[in-house]
Coordinates of C-alpha atoms in Angstrom, one line a residue:
Chain A
X217 CA 43.3 -191.1 107.8
X218 CA 41.1 -193.2 105.6
X219 CA 38.6 -191.8 103.2
X220 CA 35.4 -192.7 105.0
X221 CA 36.4 -191.2 108.3
X222 CA 34.8 -187.8 108.1
X223 CA 31.5 -189.1 109.6
X224 CA 33.3 -190.8 112.6
X225 CA 35.4 -187.6 112.9
X226 CA 32.3 -185.5 113.0
X227 CA 30.6 -187.8 115.4
X228 CA 33.6 -187.6 117.7
X229 CA 33.6 -183.8 117.5
X230 CA 29.9 -183.7 118.4
X231 CA 30.6 -186.0 121.4
X232 CA 33.6 -184.1 122.6
X233 CA 31.8 -180.7 122.3
X234 CA 28.5 -181.9 123.7
X235 CA 28.7 -179.8 126.8
X236 CA 29.0 -176.6 124.8
X237 CA 25.7 -174.7 124.3
X238 CA 26.6 -173.7 120.8
X239 CA 28.0 -177.0 119.5
X240 CA 25.0 -177.6 117.3
X241 CA 25.0 -174.2 115.6
X242 CA 26.3 -174.2 112.0
X243 CA 26.4 -171.5 109.3
X244 CA 24.6 -172.4 106.1
X245 CA 25.8 -170.7 102.9
X246 CA 23.5 -170.6 99.9
X247 CA 23.2 -168.6 96.6
X248 CA 20.7 -165.8 96.7
X249 CA 18.2 -165.0 93.9
X250 CA 20.5 -162.3 92.6
X251 CA 23.5 -164.7 92.6
X252 CA 24.9 -163.2 95.9
X253 CA 26.2 -165.5 98.6
X254 CA 24.1 -165.7 101.7
X255 CA 24.9 -167.2 105.1
X256 CA 22.9 -167.6 108.3
X257 CA 23.1 -169.7 111.5
X258 CA 20.9 -172.9 111.7
X259 CA 20.6 -175.6 114.3
X260 CA 21.8 -179.1 113.4
X261 CA 19.0 -181.6 114.4
X262 CA 20.2 -185.1 113.5
X263 CA 21.6 -187.4 110.9
X264 CA 19.5 -189.4 108.5
X265 CA 19.8 -193.1 107.9
X266 CA 22.0 -192.1 105.0
X267 CA 25.3 -191.4 106.9
X268 CA 26.2 -188.5 104.6
X269 CA 22.9 -186.6 105.2
X270 CA 22.4 -184.0 107.9
X271 CA 19.0 -182.7 108.9
X272 CA 17.9 -179.2 109.8
X273 CA 14.6 -177.4 110.1
X274 CA 13.3 -174.3 108.3
X275 CA 10.2 -172.3 107.7
X276 CA 8.6 -172.5 104.3
X277 CA 8.0 -168.7 104.5
X278 CA 11.7 -168.0 105.0
X279 CA 13.9 -166.5 102.3
X280 CA 16.2 -169.4 102.2
X281 CA 13.4 -171.7 100.9
X282 CA 13.2 -169.8 97.6
X283 CA 17.0 -169.6 97.4
X284 CA 17.3 -173.4 97.8
X285 CA 14.5 -174.2 95.4
X286 CA 16.3 -172.1 92.8
X287 CA 19.8 -173.6 93.6
X288 CA 20.0 -176.5 96.0
X289 CA 23.8 -176.2 96.3
X290 CA 24.9 -175.3 99.8
X291 CA 27.8 -175.5 102.2
X292 CA 27.7 -175.5 106.0
X293 CA 30.5 -174.3 108.1
X294 CA 30.5 -176.0 111.5
X295 CA 33.0 -174.7 114.1
X296 CA 33.4 -176.7 117.3
X297 CA 34.5 -174.4 120.1
X298 CA 35.9 -176.9 122.6
X299 CA 38.1 -179.0 120.3
X300 CA 38.7 -176.0 117.9
X301 CA 37.8 -178.0 114.8
X302 CA 36.0 -176.8 111.6
X303 CA 34.0 -179.0 109.2
X304 CA 33.0 -177.4 105.9
X305 CA 30.4 -179.7 104.4
X306 CA 29.3 -179.0 100.8
X307 CA 26.3 -180.7 99.3
X308 CA 22.8 -180.5 98.0
X309 CA 19.8 -179.5 100.0
X310 CA 16.3 -181.0 99.8
X311 CA 13.3 -179.5 101.5
X312 CA 10.7 -181.9 102.9
X313 CA 7.2 -180.7 103.5
X314 CA 3.9 -182.4 104.4
X315 CA 3.4 -183.5 100.7
X316 CA 6.9 -185.1 100.3
X317 CA 6.8 -188.3 98.2
X318 CA 9.2 -190.3 100.4
X319 CA 7.3 -191.7 103.5
X320 CA 10.6 -192.2 105.4
X321 CA 11.5 -188.5 105.0
X322 CA 8.0 -187.5 106.0
X323 CA 8.5 -189.6 109.2
X324 CA 11.8 -187.8 109.9
X325 CA 10.0 -184.5 109.4
X326 CA 7.4 -185.6 112.0
X327 CA 10.2 -186.7 114.4
X328 CA 12.2 -183.5 114.1
X329 CA 9.1 -181.5 114.8
X330 CA 8.3 -183.5 117.9
X331 CA 11.8 -183.1 119.1
X332 CA 11.8 -179.3 118.8
X333 CA 11.5 -177.2 122.0
X334 CA 8.2 -175.5 122.7
X335 CA 9.9 -172.2 121.9
X336 CA 11.1 -173.4 118.5
X337 CA 7.7 -174.8 117.6
X338 CA 6.1 -171.6 118.6
X339 CA 7.9 -169.6 116.0
X340 CA 6.3 -171.4 113.2
X341 CA 3.0 -169.9 114.3
X342 CA 4.4 -166.3 114.2
X343 CA 3.9 -163.8 111.4
X344 CA 5.8 -164.2 108.2
X345 CA 9.6 -163.8 108.8
X346 CA 11.2 -160.9 107.1
X347 CA 8.0 -158.9 106.5
X348 CA 7.7 -155.4 108.1
X349 CA 7.0 -155.7 111.8
X350 CA 3.5 -154.6 112.7
X351 CA 3.6 -153.3 116.3
X352 CA 0.0 -154.7 116.7
X353 CA 0.9 -158.2 115.4
X354 CA 0.4 -161.1 117.7
X355 CA 3.4 -163.4 118.5
X356 CA 1.7 -166.3 120.3
X357 CA 3.4 -167.7 123.4
X358 CA 1.6 -171.1 123.2
X359 CA 3.4 -173.8 121.3
X360 CA 1.6 -175.7 118.6
X361 CA 0.8 -179.3 119.2
X362 CA 4.0 -181.4 119.2
X363 CA 2.4 -184.4 117.4
X364 CA 1.6 -182.8 114.1
X365 CA 3.9 -180.3 112.3
X366 CA 2.4 -177.1 111.0
X367 CA 2.2 -177.0 107.2
X368 CA 5.0 -174.4 107.0
X369 CA 7.5 -176.5 108.9
X370 CA 10.1 -178.0 106.5
X371 CA 12.7 -180.6 107.1
X372 CA 15.9 -179.4 105.4
X373 CA 18.4 -182.1 104.5
X374 CA 22.0 -181.6 103.3
X375 CA 23.6 -184.6 101.4
X376 CA 27.3 -184.2 101.5
X377 CA 29.6 -184.4 98.5
X378 CA 32.7 -182.9 100.0
X379 CA 34.0 -182.3 103.5
X380 CA 37.0 -180.1 104.5
X381 CA 38.0 -180.9 108.1
X382 CA 40.5 -178.5 109.8
X383 CA 41.8 -179.3 113.3
X384 CA 43.3 -176.2 114.9
X385 CA 44.7 -178.0 117.9
X386 CA 48.1 -179.7 117.3
X387 CA 51.3 -178.3 116.0
X388 CA 51.0 -177.8 113.2
X389 CA 47.3 -177.7 112.5
X390 CA 46.0 -180.6 110.4
X391 CA 43.5 -180.6 107.5
X392 CA 41.8 -183.3 105.5
X393 CA 39.6 -183.1 102.4
X394 CA 37.1 -185.9 101.6
X395 CA 35.2 -186.1 98.3
X396 CA 32.6 -188.4 96.9
X397 CA 32.9 -189.7 93.3
X398 CA 30.3 -190.5 90.7
X399 CA 30.1 -194.1 92.1
X400 CA 29.4 -192.9 95.6
X401 CA 32.9 -193.8 96.9
X402 CA 34.7 -191.4 99.3
X403 CA 38.3 -190.6 98.8
X404 CA 40.3 -188.6 101.3
X405 CA 43.6 -186.9 101.6
X406 CA 45.5 -184.9 104.1
X407 CA 46.4 -181.4 102.8
X408 CA 48.4 -178.5 104.2
X409 CA 46.4 -176.5 106.8
Chain B
X138 CA 15.7 -148.0 115.6
X139 CA 17.1 -145.4 113.1
X140 CA 18.7 -146.4 109.9
X141 CA 22.3 -145.7 110.7
X142 CA 22.4 -147.7 113.9
X143 CA 23.8 -151.0 112.7
X144 CA 27.4 -149.9 113.4
X145 CA 26.6 -148.8 117.0
X146 CA 24.6 -152.0 117.5
X147 CA 27.6 -154.1 116.2
X148 CA 30.0 -152.1 118.4
X149 CA 27.8 -152.7 121.4
X150 CA 27.7 -156.5 120.6
X151 CA 31.5 -156.5 120.3
X152 CA 31.7 -154.8 123.7
X153 CA 29.1 -157.0 125.5
X154 CA 30.7 -160.2 124.1
X155 CA 34.3 -159.1 124.6
X156 CA 35.1 -161.7 127.3
X157 CA 34.1 -164.6 125.0
X158 CA 37.0 -166.3 123.2
X159 CA 35.1 -166.7 120.0
X160 CA 33.4 -163.3 119.8
X161 CA 35.6 -162.3 116.8
X162 CA 35.1 -165.4 114.7
X163 CA 32.7 -164.9 111.8
X164 CA 31.8 -167.1 108.8
X165 CA 32.5 -165.7 105.4
X166 CA 30.3 -166.9 102.5
X167 CA 31.6 -166.5 98.9
X168 CA 30.8 -168.0 95.5
X169 CA 33.2 -170.7 94.4
X170 CA 34.7 -170.9 90.9
X171 CA 32.0 -173.5 89.9
X172 CA 29.2 -171.2 91.2
X173 CA 28.9 -173.2 94.4
X174 CA 28.5 -171.4 97.7
X175 CA 31.5 -171.7 100.1
X176 CA 31.8 -170.7 103.8
X177 CA 34.7 -170.7 106.2
X178 CA 35.5 -169.2 109.6
X179 CA 37.7 -166.0 109.6
X180 CA 38.8 -163.7 112.4
X181 CA 37.5 -160.1 112.5
X182 CA 40.5 -157.8 112.9
X183 CA 39.2 -154.2 113.0
X184 CA 37.1 -151.6 111.3
X185 CA 38.5 -149.2 108.7
X186 CA 38.1 -145.4 108.8
X187 CA 35.0 -146.0 106.6
X188 CA 32.5 -147.0 109.3
X189 CA 30.9 -149.6 107.0
X190 CA 34.2 -151.5 106.2
X191 CA 35.4 -154.4 108.2
X192 CA 39.0 -155.8 108.0
X193 CA 40.1 -159.5 107.9
X194 CA 43.4 -161.2 106.8
X195 CA 43.9 -163.9 104.3
X196 CA 46.7 -165.7 102.5
X197 CA 47.2 -164.9 98.8
X198 CA 47.7 -168.7 98.2
X199 CA 44.3 -169.6 99.8
X200 CA 41.4 -170.7 97.6
X201 CA 39.2 -167.8 98.7
X202 CA 41.5 -165.3 97.0
X203 CA 40.7 -166.7 93.6
X204 CA 37.0 -166.9 94.5
X205 CA 36.9 -163.3 95.6
X206 CA 38.9 -162.0 92.6
X207 CA 36.3 -163.7 90.3
X208 CA 33.3 -162.5 92.3
X209 CA 33.8 -160.0 95.2
X210 CA 30.3 -160.4 96.6
X211 CA 30.3 -161.9 100.0
X212 CA 28.3 -162.2 103.2
X213 CA 29.5 -162.7 106.7
X214 CA 27.5 -164.3 109.4
X215 CA 28.6 -163.1 112.8
X216 CA 27.0 -164.9 115.8
X217 CA 27.6 -163.4 119.3
X218 CA 27.3 -166.2 121.9
X219 CA 26.8 -164.1 125.1
X220 CA 24.1 -161.8 123.8
X221 CA 22.7 -164.3 121.3
X222 CA 22.7 -161.9 118.4
X223 CA 23.4 -162.5 114.7
X224 CA 24.6 -159.9 112.2
X225 CA 24.5 -160.9 108.6
X226 CA 26.6 -158.4 106.7
X227 CA 26.5 -158.5 102.9
X228 CA 29.0 -156.5 100.8
X229 CA 31.9 -156.3 98.5
X230 CA 35.4 -157.6 99.3
X231 CA 38.6 -156.0 98.3
X232 CA 42.0 -157.7 98.7
X233 CA 45.0 -155.5 99.6
X234 CA 48.5 -156.7 99.0
X235 CA 51.9 -155.0 99.0
X236 CA 51.3 -153.4 95.6
X237 CA 47.9 -151.9 96.5
X238 CA 47.4 -148.4 95.0
X239 CA 45.9 -146.8 98.2
X240 CA 48.6 -145.9 100.7
X241 CA 46.0 -145.7 103.5
X242 CA 45.0 -149.3 102.9
X243 CA 48.7 -150.4 102.6
X244 CA 49.2 -148.8 106.0
X245 CA 46.2 -150.7 107.5
X246 CA 47.7 -153.9 106.0
X247 CA 51.0 -153.2 107.8
X248 CA 49.1 -152.5 111.0
X249 CA 47.0 -155.7 110.9
X250 CA 50.1 -157.7 110.2
X251 CA 51.9 -156.2 113.2
X252 CA 48.9 -156.8 115.4
X253 CA 48.7 -160.6 114.5
X254 CA 49.9 -163.1 117.1
X255 CA 53.2 -164.8 116.5
X256 CA 51.3 -168.0 115.8
X257 CA 49.1 -166.3 113.1
X258 CA 52.1 -164.7 111.4
X259 CA 53.9 -168.0 111.4
X260 CA 51.3 -169.6 109.2
X261 CA 52.1 -167.3 106.3
X262 CA 55.5 -168.9 106.1
X263 CA 54.0 -172.5 105.9
X264 CA 53.6 -174.6 102.8
X265 CA 50.8 -173.7 100.4
X266 CA 47.4 -174.2 102.1
X267 CA 45.2 -176.9 100.5
X268 CA 48.1 -178.7 98.7
X269 CA 48.8 -182.4 99.5
X270 CA 50.5 -182.7 102.8
X271 CA 54.1 -183.8 102.4
X272 CA 55.2 -185.6 105.6
X273 CA 58.7 -184.3 105.2
X274 CA 57.6 -180.7 104.7
X275 CA 58.8 -178.1 107.2
X276 CA 56.3 -176.0 109.2
X277 CA 58.5 -173.3 110.8
X278 CA 57.8 -172.5 114.4
X279 CA 59.6 -169.1 114.3
X280 CA 57.3 -166.1 113.5
X281 CA 58.3 -163.8 110.6
X282 CA 59.3 -160.3 111.5
X283 CA 56.4 -158.3 112.8
X284 CA 57.4 -155.0 111.2
X285 CA 57.1 -156.1 107.5
X286 CA 54.3 -158.3 106.1
X287 CA 55.2 -161.3 104.0
X288 CA 54.2 -160.8 100.3
X289 CA 51.4 -163.4 100.6
X290 CA 49.7 -161.6 103.4
X291 CA 46.6 -159.9 102.2
X292 CA 44.3 -157.5 104.0
X293 CA 40.7 -158.4 103.2
X294 CA 38.1 -155.7 103.5
X295 CA 34.3 -156.1 103.4
X296 CA 32.4 -153.0 102.6
X297 CA 28.8 -153.4 103.8
X298 CA 25.7 -152.8 101.6
X299 CA 23.1 -154.6 103.7
X300 CA 22.9 -155.7 107.3
X301 CA 20.4 -158.1 108.9
X302 CA 20.5 -158.0 112.7
X303 CA 18.7 -160.6 114.7
X304 CA 18.5 -160.4 118.5
X305 CA 17.4 -163.8 119.9
X306 CA 17.0 -162.5 123.5
X307 CA 13.7 -160.8 124.2
X308 CA 10.2 -162.0 123.8
X309 CA 9.6 -162.1 120.9
X310 CA 13.0 -162.0 119.1
X311 CA 13.6 -158.8 117.2
X312 CA 15.1 -158.3 113.8
X313 CA 16.2 -155.3 111.8
X314 CA 17.3 -154.9 108.1
X315 CA 19.5 -152.0 107.1
X316 CA 20.4 -151.2 103.4
X317 CA 22.4 -148.6 101.6
X318 CA 21.1 -146.9 98.6
X319 CA 22.9 -145.5 95.5
X320 CA 23.5 -142.2 97.3
X321 CA 25.2 -144.0 100.2
X322 CA 22.3 -143.4 102.6
X323 CA 21.3 -146.1 105.0
X324 CA 17.7 -147.0 105.5
X325 CA 16.5 -149.4 108.2
X326 CA 13.3 -151.1 109.2
X327 CA 12.2 -153.6 111.8
X328 CA 10.9 -156.9 110.3
X329 CA 9.4 -160.0 111.8
X330 CA 12.0 -162.3 113.3

């Protein structure tokens, strides 16, 4: 398998698992403020024009925002249930809010907001995540307008620097590691599963 | 919900998701040797007698062994597809090999080995994971004896210190955080989802 093939392999996995309701759920690992590892499930939204960049959404009030501002290193673990493949994608995360400098990224932020379900948009209008639940607090049912993101809606991009692709089907399993060098060239190799 | 209820909640989730083929897959986040977060899928095997300890298996030749020996802090992210619940369980990992001091843990190691499928036991006799794949290398089909673990088979235990339980069903979603104090007492609180 040639070095640049992790994106086509990932595209193929997305296609072959497209009927599965959880095919776009990935686990995002970060470093917490105390240096502890943290992991939570996030929804893959789309790719960026840069083929090695993946887009997710998060709430500016969420704990992972402070974690990622302190240390942008992250790894996602993406398991595809139908084809039984795992992609581990390590890279750097950037958070894109309404004041981001790059107009192209601000536009992607708008587009991702617009593409959210009503239910997903509604949650950005809820009380601050992780704070004590007040039984009297209001959790609105009505979704915010889909044309303009709320200020606490952040686009979260992961720019890959290394990809570990494990295919559990096959006898034996197969595994490939792809890494980017300082010149931005990908090299890949097959390794023992 | 009272403070000690994360284990019953987890037991209930395991029961309600028992028909799902991926209900025992969890993502384990650790800190890599370079301080980067790492995440990979592992299979939940069982609980220990200590109700806050979960057991997994790993290969002593795998990269996560060195990571966990350098820094035993870890967090698992466990998503249950049928009930749409997520448990994030942070804690400390211990690795149990054939020379472990505690006879009870050595016995659990033996039991987990015996309970593995033939396919899972076979992989411990394969070439070293992560090393370059030699096309001529042999990947045996025959499973090692189920009565005695191979030397590179490690029991991996996670002893919980904090649990973040998110239930996506319900309107609104609900979320609870449970933490253990220095006296070993659990306290829990409901927080905003």
